[in-house]
Short mmCIF file of C-alpha atoms in Angstrom, two decimals:
data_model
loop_
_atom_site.label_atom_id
_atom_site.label_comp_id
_atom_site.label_asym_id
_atom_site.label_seq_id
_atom_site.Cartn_x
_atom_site.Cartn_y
_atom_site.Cartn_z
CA UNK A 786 0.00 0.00 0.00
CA UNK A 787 2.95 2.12 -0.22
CA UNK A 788 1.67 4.06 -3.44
CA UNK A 789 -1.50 4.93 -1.86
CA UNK A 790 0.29 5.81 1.64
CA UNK A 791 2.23 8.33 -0.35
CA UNK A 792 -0.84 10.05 -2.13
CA UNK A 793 -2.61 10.09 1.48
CA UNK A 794 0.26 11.40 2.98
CA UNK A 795 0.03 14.11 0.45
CA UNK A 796 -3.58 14.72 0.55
CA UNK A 797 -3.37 14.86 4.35
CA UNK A 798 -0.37 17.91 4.39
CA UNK A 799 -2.61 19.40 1.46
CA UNK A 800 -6.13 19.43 4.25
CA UNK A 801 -3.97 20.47 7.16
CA UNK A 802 -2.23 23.28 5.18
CA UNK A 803 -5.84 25.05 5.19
CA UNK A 804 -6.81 23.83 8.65
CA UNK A 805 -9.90 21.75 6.82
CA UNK A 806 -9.29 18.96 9.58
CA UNK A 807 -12.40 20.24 11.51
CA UNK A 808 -14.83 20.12 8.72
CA UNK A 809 -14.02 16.08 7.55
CA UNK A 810 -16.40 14.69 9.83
CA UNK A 811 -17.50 10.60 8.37
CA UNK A 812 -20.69 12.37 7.61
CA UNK A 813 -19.09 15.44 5.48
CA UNK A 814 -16.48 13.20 3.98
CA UNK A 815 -19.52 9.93 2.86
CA UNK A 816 -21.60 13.00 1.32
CA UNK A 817 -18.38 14.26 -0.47
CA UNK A 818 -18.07 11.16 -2.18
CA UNK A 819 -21.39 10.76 -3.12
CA UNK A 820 -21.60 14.24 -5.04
CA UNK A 821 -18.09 13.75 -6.62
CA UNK A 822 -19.83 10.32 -7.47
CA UNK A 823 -22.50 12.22 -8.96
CA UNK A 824 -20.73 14.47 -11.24
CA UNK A 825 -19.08 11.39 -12.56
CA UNK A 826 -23.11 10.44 -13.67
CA UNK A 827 -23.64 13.80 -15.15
CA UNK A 828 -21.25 13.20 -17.42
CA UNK A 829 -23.43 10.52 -18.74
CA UNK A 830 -26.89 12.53 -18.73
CA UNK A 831 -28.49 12.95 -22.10
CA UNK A 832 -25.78 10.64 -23.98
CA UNK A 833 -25.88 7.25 -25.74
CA UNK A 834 -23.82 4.31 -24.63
CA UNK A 835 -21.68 4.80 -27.74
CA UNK A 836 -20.88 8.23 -26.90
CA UNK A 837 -20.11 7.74 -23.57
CA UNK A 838 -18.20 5.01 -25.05
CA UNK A 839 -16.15 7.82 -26.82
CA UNK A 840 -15.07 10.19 -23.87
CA UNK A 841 -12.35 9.13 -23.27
CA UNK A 842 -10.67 9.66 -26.80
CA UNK A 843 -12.14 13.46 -26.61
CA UNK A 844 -9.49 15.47 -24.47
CA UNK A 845 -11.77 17.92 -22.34
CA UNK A 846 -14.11 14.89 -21.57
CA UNK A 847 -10.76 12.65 -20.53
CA UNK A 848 -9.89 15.41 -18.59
CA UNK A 849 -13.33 15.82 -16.86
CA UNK A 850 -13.50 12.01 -16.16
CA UNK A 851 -9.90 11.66 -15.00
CA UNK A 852 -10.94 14.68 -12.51
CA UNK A 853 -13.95 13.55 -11.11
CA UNK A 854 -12.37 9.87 -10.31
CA UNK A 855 -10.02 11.65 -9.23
CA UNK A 856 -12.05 13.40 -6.78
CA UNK A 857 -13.70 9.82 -5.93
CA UNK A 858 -10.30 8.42 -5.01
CA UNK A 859 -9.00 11.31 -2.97
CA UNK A 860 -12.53 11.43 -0.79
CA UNK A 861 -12.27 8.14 -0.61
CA UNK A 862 -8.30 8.50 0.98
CA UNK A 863 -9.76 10.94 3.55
CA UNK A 864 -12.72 8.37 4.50
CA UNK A 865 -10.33 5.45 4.88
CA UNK A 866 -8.01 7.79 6.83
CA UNK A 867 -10.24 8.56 8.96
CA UNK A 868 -12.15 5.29 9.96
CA UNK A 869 -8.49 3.28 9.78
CA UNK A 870 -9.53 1.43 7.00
CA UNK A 871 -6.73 -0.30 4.98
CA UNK A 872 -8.51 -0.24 1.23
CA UNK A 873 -6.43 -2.37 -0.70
CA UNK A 874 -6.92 -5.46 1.86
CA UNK A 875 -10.62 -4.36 1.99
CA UNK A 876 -10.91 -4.53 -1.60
CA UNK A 877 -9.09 -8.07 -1.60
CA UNK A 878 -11.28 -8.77 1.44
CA UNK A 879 -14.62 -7.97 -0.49
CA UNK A 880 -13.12 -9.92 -4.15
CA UNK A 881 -13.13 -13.34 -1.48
CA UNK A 882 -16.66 -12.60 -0.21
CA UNK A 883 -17.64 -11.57 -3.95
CA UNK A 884 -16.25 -14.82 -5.09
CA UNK A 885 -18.18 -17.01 -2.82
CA UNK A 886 -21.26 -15.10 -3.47
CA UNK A 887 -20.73 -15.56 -7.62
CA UNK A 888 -19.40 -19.22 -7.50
CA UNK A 889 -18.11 -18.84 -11.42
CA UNK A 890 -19.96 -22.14 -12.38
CA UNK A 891 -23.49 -19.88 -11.43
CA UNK A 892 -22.51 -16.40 -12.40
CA UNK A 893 -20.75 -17.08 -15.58
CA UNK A 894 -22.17 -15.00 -18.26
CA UNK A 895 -24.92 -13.89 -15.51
CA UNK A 896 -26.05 -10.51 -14.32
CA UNK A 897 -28.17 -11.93 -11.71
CA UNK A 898 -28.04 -10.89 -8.52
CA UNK A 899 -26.20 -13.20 -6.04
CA UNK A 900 -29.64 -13.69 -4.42
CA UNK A 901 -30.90 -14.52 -7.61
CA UNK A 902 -28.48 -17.47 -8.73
CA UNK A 903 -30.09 -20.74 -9.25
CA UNK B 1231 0.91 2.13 -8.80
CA UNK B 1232 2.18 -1.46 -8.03
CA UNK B 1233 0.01 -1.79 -5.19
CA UNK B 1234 -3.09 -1.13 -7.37
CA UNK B 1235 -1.88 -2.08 -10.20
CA UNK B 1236 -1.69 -6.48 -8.34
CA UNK B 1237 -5.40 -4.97 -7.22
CA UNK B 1238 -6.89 -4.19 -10.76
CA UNK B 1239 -5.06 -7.39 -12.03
CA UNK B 1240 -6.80 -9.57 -9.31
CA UNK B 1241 -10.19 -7.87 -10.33
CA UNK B 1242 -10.07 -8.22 -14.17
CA UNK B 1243 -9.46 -12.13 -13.24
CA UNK B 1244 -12.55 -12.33 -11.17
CA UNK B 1245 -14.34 -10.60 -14.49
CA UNK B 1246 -13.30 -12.56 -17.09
CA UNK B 1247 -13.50 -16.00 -15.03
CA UNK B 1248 -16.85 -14.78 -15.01
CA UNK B 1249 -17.34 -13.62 -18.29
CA UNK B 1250 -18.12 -10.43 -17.09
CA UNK B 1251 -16.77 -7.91 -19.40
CA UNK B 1252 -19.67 -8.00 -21.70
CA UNK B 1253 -21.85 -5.50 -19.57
CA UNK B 1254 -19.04 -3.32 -17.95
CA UNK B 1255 -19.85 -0.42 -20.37
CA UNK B 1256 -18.57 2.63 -19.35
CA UNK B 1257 -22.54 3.97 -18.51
CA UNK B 1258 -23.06 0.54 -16.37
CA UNK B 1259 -19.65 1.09 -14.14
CA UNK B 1260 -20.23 4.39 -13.47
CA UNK B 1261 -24.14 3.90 -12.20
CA UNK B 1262 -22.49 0.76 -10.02
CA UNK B 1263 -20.18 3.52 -8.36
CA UNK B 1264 -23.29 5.77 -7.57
CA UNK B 1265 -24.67 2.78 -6.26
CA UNK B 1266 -22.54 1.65 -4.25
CA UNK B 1267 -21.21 5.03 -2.76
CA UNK B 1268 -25.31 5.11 -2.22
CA UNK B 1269 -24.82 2.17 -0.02
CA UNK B 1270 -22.26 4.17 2.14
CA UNK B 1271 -24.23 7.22 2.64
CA UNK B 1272 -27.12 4.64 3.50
CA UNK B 1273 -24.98 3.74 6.69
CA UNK B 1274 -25.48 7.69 7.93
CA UNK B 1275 -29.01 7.82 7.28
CA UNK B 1276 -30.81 8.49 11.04
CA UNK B 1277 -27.65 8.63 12.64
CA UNK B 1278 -26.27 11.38 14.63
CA UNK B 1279 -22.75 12.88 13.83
CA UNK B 1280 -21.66 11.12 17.27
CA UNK B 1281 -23.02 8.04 16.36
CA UNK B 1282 -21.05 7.78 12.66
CA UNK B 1283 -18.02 9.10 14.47
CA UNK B 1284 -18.31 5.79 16.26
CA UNK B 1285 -19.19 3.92 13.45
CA UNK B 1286 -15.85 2.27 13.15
CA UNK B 1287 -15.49 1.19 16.74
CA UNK B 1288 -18.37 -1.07 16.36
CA UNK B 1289 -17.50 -4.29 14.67
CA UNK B 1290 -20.57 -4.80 12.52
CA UNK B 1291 -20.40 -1.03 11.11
CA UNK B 1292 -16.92 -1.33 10.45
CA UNK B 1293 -16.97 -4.04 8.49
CA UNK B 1294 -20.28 -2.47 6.67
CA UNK B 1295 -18.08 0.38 6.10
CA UNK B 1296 -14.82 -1.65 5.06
CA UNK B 1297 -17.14 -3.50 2.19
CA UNK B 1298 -18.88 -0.41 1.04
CA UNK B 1299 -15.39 1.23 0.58
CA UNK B 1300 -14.31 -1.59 -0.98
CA UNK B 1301 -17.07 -1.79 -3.16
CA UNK B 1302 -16.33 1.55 -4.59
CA UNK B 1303 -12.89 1.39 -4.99
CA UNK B 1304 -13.20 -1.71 -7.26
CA UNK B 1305 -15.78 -0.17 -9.45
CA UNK B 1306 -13.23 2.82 -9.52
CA UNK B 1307 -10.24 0.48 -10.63
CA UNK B 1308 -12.55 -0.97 -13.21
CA UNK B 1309 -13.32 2.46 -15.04
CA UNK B 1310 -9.75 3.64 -14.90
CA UNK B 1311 -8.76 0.16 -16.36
CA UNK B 1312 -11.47 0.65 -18.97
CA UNK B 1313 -11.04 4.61 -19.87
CA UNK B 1314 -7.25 4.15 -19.12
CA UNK B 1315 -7.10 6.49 -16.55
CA UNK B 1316 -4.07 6.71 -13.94
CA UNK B 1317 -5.62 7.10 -10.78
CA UNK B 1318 -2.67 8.10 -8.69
CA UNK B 1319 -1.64 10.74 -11.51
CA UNK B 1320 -5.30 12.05 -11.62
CA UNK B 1321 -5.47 12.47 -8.03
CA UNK B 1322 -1.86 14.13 -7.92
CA UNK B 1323 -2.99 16.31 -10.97
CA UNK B 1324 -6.39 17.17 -9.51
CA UNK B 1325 -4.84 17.98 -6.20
CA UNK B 1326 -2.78 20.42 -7.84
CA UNK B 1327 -5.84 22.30 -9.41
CA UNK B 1328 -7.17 22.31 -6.25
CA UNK B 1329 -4.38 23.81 -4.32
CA UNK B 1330 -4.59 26.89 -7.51
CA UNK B 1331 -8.58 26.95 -6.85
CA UNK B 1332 -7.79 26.78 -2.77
CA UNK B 1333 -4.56 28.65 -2.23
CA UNK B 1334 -3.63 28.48 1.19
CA UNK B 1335 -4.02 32.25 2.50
CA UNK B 1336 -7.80 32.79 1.21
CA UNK B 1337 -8.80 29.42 2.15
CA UNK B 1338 -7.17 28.54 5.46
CA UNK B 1339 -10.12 27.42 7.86
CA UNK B 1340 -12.71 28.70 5.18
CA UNK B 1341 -15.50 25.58 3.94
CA UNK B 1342 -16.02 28.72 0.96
CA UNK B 1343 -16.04 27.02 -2.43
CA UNK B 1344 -13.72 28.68 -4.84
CA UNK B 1345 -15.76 30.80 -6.66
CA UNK B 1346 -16.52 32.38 -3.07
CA UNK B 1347 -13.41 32.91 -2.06
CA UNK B 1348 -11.92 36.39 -1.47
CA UNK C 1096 -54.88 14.15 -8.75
CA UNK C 1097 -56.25 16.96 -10.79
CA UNK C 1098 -53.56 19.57 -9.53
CA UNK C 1099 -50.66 17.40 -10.63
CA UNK C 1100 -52.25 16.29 -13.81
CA UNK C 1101 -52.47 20.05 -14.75
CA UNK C 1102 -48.67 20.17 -13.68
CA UNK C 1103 -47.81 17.22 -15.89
CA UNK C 1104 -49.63 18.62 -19.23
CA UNK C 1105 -47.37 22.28 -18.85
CA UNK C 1106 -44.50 19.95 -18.63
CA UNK C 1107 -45.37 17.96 -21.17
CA UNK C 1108 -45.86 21.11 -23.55
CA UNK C 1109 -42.71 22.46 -22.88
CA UNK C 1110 -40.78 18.96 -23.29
CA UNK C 1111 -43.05 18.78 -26.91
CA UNK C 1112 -42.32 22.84 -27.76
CA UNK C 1113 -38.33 21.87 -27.50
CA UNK C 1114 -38.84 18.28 -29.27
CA UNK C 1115 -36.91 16.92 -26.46
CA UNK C 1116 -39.43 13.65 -25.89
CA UNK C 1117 -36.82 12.06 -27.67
CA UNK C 1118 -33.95 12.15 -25.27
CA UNK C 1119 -36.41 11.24 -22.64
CA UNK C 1120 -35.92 7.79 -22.04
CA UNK C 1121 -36.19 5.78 -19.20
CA UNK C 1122 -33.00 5.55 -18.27
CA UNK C 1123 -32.46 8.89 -18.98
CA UNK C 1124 -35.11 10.57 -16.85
CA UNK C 1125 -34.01 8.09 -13.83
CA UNK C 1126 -30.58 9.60 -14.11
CA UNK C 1127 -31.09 13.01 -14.37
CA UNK C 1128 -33.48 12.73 -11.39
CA UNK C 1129 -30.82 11.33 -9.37
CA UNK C 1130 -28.53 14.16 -10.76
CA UNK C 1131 -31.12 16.66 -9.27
CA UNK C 1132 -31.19 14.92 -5.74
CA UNK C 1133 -27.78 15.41 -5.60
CA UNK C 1134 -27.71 18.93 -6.42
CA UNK C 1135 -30.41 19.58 -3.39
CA UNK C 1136 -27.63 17.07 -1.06
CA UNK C 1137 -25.34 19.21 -2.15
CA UNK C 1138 -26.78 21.36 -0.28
CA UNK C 1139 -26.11 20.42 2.75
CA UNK C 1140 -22.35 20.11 2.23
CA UNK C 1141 -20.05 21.30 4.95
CA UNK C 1142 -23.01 22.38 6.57
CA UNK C 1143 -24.43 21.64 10.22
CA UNK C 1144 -27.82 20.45 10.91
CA UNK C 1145 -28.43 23.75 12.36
CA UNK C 1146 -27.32 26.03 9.69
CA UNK C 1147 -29.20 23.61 7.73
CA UNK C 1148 -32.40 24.22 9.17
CA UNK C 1149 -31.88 27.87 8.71
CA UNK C 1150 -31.43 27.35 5.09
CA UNK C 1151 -35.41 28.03 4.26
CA UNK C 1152 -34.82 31.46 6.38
CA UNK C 1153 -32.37 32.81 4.18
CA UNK C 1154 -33.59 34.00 0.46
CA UNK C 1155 -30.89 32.48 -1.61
CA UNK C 1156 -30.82 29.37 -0.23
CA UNK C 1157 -34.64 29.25 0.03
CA UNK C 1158 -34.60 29.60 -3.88
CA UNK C 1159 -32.17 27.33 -4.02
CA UNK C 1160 -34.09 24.65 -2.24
CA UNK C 1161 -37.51 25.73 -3.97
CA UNK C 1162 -35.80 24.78 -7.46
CA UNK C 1163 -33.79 21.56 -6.58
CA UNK C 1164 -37.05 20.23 -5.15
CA UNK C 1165 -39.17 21.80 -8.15
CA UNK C 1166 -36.25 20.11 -11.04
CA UNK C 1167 -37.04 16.28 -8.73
CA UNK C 1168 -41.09 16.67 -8.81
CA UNK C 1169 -40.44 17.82 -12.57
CA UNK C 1170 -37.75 14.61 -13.30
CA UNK C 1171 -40.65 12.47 -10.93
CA UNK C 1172 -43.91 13.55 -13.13
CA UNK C 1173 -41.76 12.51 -16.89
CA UNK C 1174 -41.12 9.12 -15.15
CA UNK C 1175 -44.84 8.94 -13.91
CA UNK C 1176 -45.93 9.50 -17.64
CA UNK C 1177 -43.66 7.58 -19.00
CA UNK C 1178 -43.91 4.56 -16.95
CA UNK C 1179 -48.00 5.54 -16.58
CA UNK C 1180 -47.59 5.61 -13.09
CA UNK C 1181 -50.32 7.33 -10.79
CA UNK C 1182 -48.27 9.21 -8.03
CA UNK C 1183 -51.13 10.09 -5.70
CA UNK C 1184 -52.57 6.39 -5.54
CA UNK C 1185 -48.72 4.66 -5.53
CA UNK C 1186 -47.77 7.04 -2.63
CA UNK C 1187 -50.93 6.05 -0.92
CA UNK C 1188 -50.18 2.24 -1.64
CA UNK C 1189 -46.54 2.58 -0.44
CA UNK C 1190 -47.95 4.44 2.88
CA UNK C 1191 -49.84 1.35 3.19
CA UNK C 1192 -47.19 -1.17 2.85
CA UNK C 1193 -45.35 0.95 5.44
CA UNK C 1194 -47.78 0.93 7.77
CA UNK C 1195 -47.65 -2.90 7.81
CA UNK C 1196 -43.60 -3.17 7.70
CA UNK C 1197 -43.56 -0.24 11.13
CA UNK C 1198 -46.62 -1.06 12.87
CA UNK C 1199 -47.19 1.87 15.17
CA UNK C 1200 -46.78 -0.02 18.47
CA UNK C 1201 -43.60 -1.26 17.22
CA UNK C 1202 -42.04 1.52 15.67
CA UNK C 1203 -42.99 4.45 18.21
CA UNK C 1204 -40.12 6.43 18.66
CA UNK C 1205 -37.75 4.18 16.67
CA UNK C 1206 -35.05 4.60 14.03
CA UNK C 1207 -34.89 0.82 13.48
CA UNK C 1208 -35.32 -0.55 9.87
CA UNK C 1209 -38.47 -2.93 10.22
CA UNK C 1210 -36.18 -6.05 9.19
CA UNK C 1211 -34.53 -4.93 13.02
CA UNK C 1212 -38.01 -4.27 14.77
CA UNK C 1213 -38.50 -6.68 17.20
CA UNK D 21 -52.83 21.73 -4.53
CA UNK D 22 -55.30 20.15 -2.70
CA UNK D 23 -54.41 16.81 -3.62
CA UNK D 24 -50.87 16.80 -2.31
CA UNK D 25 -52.43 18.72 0.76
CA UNK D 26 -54.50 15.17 1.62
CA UNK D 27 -51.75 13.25 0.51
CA UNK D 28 -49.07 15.22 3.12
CA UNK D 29 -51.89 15.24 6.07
CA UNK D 30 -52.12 11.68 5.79
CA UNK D 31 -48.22 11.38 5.45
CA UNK D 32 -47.81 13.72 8.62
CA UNK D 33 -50.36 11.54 10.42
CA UNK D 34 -48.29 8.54 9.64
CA UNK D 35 -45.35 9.96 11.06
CA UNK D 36 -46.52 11.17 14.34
CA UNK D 37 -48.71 8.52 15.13
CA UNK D 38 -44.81 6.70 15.03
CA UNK D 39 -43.37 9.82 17.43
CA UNK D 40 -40.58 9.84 13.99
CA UNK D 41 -40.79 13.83 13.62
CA UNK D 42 -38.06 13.92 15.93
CA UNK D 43 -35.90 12.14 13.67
CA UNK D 44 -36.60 14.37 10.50
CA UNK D 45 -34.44 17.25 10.58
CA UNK D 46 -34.01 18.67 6.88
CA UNK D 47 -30.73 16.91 6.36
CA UNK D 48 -31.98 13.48 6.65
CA UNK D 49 -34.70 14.03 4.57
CA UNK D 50 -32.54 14.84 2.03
CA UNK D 51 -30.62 12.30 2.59
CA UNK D 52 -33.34 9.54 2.36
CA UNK D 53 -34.79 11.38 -0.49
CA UNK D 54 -31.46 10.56 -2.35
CA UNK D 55 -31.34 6.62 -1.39
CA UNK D 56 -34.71 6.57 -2.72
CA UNK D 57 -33.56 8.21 -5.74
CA UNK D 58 -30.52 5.55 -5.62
CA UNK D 59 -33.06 2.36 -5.59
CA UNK D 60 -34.91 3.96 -8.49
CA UNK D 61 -31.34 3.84 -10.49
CA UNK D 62 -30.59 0.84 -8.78
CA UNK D 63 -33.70 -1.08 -11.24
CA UNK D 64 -31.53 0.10 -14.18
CA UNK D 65 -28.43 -1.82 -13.21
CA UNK D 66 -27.08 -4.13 -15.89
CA UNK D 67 -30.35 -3.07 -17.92
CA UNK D 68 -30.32 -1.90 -21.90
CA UNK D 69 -32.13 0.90 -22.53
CA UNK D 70 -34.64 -1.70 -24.11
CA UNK D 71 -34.75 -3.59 -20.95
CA UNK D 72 -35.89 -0.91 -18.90
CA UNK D 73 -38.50 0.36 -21.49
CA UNK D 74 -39.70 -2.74 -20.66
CA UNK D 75 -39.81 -2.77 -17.19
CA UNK D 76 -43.69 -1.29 -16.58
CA UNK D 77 -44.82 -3.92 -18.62
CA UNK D 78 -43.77 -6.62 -16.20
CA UNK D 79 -45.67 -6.50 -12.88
CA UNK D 80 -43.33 -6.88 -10.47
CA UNK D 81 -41.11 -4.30 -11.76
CA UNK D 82 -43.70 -2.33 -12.30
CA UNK D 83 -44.56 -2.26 -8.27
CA UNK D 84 -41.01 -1.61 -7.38
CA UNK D 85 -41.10 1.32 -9.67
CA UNK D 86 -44.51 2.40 -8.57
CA UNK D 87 -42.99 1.59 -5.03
CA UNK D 88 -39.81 3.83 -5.50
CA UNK D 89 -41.29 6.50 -7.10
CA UNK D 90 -43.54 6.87 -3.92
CA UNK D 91 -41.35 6.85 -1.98
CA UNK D 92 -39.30 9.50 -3.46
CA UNK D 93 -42.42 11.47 -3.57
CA UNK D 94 -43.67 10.85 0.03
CA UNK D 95 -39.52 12.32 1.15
CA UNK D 96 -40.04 15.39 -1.58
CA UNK D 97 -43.46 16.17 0.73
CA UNK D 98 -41.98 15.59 3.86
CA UNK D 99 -39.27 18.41 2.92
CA UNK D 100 -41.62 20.54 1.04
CA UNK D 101 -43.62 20.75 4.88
CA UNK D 102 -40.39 21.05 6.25
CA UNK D 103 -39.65 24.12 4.28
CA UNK D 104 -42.96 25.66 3.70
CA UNK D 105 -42.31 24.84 0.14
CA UNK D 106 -45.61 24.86 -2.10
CA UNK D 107 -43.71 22.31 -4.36
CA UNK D 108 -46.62 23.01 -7.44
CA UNK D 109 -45.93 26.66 -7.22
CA UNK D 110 -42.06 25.62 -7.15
CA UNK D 111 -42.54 23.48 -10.71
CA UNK D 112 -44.12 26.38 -12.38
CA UNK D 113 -41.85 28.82 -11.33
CA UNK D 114 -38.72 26.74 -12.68
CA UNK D 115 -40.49 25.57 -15.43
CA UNK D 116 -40.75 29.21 -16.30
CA UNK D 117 -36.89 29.69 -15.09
CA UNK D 118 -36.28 26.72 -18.09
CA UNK D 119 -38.32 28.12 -20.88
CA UNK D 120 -35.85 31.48 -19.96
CA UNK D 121 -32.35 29.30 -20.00
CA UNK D 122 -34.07 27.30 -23.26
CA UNK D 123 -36.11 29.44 -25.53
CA UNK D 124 -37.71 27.28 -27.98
CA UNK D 125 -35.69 28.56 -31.03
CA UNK D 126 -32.12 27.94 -29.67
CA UNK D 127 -33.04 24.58 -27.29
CA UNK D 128 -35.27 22.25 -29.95
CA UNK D 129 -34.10 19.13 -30.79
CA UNK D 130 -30.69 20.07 -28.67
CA UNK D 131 -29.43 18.07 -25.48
CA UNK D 132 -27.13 21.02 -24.97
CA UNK D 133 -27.02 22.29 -21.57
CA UNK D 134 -28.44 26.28 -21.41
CA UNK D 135 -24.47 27.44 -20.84
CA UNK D 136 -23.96 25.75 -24.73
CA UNK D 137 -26.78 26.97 -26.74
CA UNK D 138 -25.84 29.73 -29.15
#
């Protein structure tokens, strides 16, 4: 997790530099995320699945998708930071439980819920 | 980007043993973000500030919050791998913009948004 | 539901006047009402539950609030005639089912979801 | 608006007859009104846009449409009381805001948002 230690390091010096410590409550920070999530969506309002398809080989839209993940990922930092969450062994964490609940024999080719595999 | 880098390689092998690819579009991994970041605002709703403060002393929540984390972070992974986005960069880029939009004297201990700013 | 219906054909004529039926799908009108529940979270960003209730006091922000909740009960009436969905009566139906899932004895002064009620 | 008048008496009657006002400050009205929005998005998950065209045709995904549209509904009423919004006088007033930002010469037949239109 060293890369991602480094970039929350980073992020952290960045919040304290402006004293924004006192505003990242769980609450503030979940919210954050949700709206960054958002604007991620709104780049998809009104557009066809072929031309969302195409952002990313249009430069301003790139730039607007790389930005709002972006802002995903760095929210995301300050929420782990904050609750002591370790997100790569999380994410490895939720693959196993993932794995177990789409046994690849019943989910292969399937969008079925887990609940929903026969 | 090592670290995320073994993560996103884990991930697209849990896909494609699955056969999965064929409905990540772009649209449908961005609405499974929202979703899921959904899912970690759900853990707020009714709850006092004090109580999600505590959130990740209590075993259950913590582990609600670990997966919902999780969840969002590997539906992340999966639209950088598929727009070819490089999260780290975009977060290092993005927090530079930010530190132009937020410089450090007009927004010290300010919640302001940018275009507020004095 | 006379009131709404009379809502729903001035919406419906300014929708027609800009031939924008067209980009209303489904999926469409589902997404862009989510976009507009977000911009009324949004909000509440950074904010406290008390200067949050003192939003509707101040004439900017009352605005504000009037037209994020107008833009999700305009997004909610072109899903309603799309999908040829009564509001009034499915509101009244889902107050029903309610009423079963928190029966009043049980859920008097309770946050609990009813699958927790005991 | 005397429908949604009946409909938010009987709403408000719901609620205290469960003590629950105390629990419904503005911001987690919001908030709920935006998981509700969520499980509305949530039916289009993995769905083509023919899929979900076709989703009030087949009953029970017609209910949990009908179901989640209430519900969104029943949270916009419950804010709208909160606020001493009159949400139909809201939807004509921003309606009229719209036919401002989209006159019907520059806007038809145009997805563009108001800040593109020449």
């Amino acid at each position: 997790m060293a890369d991602l230690d480094a970039l929350t390091a980073e992020l952290l010096a960045f919040r304290d530099a402006r004293d924004w410590r006192q505003f990242h409550t769980l609450r503030q920070l979940i919210v954050s995320l949700n709206l960054e999530a958002s604007e991620l969506l709104e780049l998809t309002q009104w557009q066809s699945d072929a031309e969302i398809d195409a952002l990313p080989a249009d430069p301003l839209s790139a730039e607007a998708l790389r930005d709002e993940c972006a802002d995903v990922l760095l929210y995301l930092l300050l929420i782990a930071d904050k609750t002591g969450i370790d997100l790569l062994a999380a994410a490895r964490s939720k693959l196993r439980k993932n794995a177990e609940k789409y046994p690849v024999d019943k989910a292969r080719g399937s969008r079925a819920k887990y609940t929903e595999l026969k």
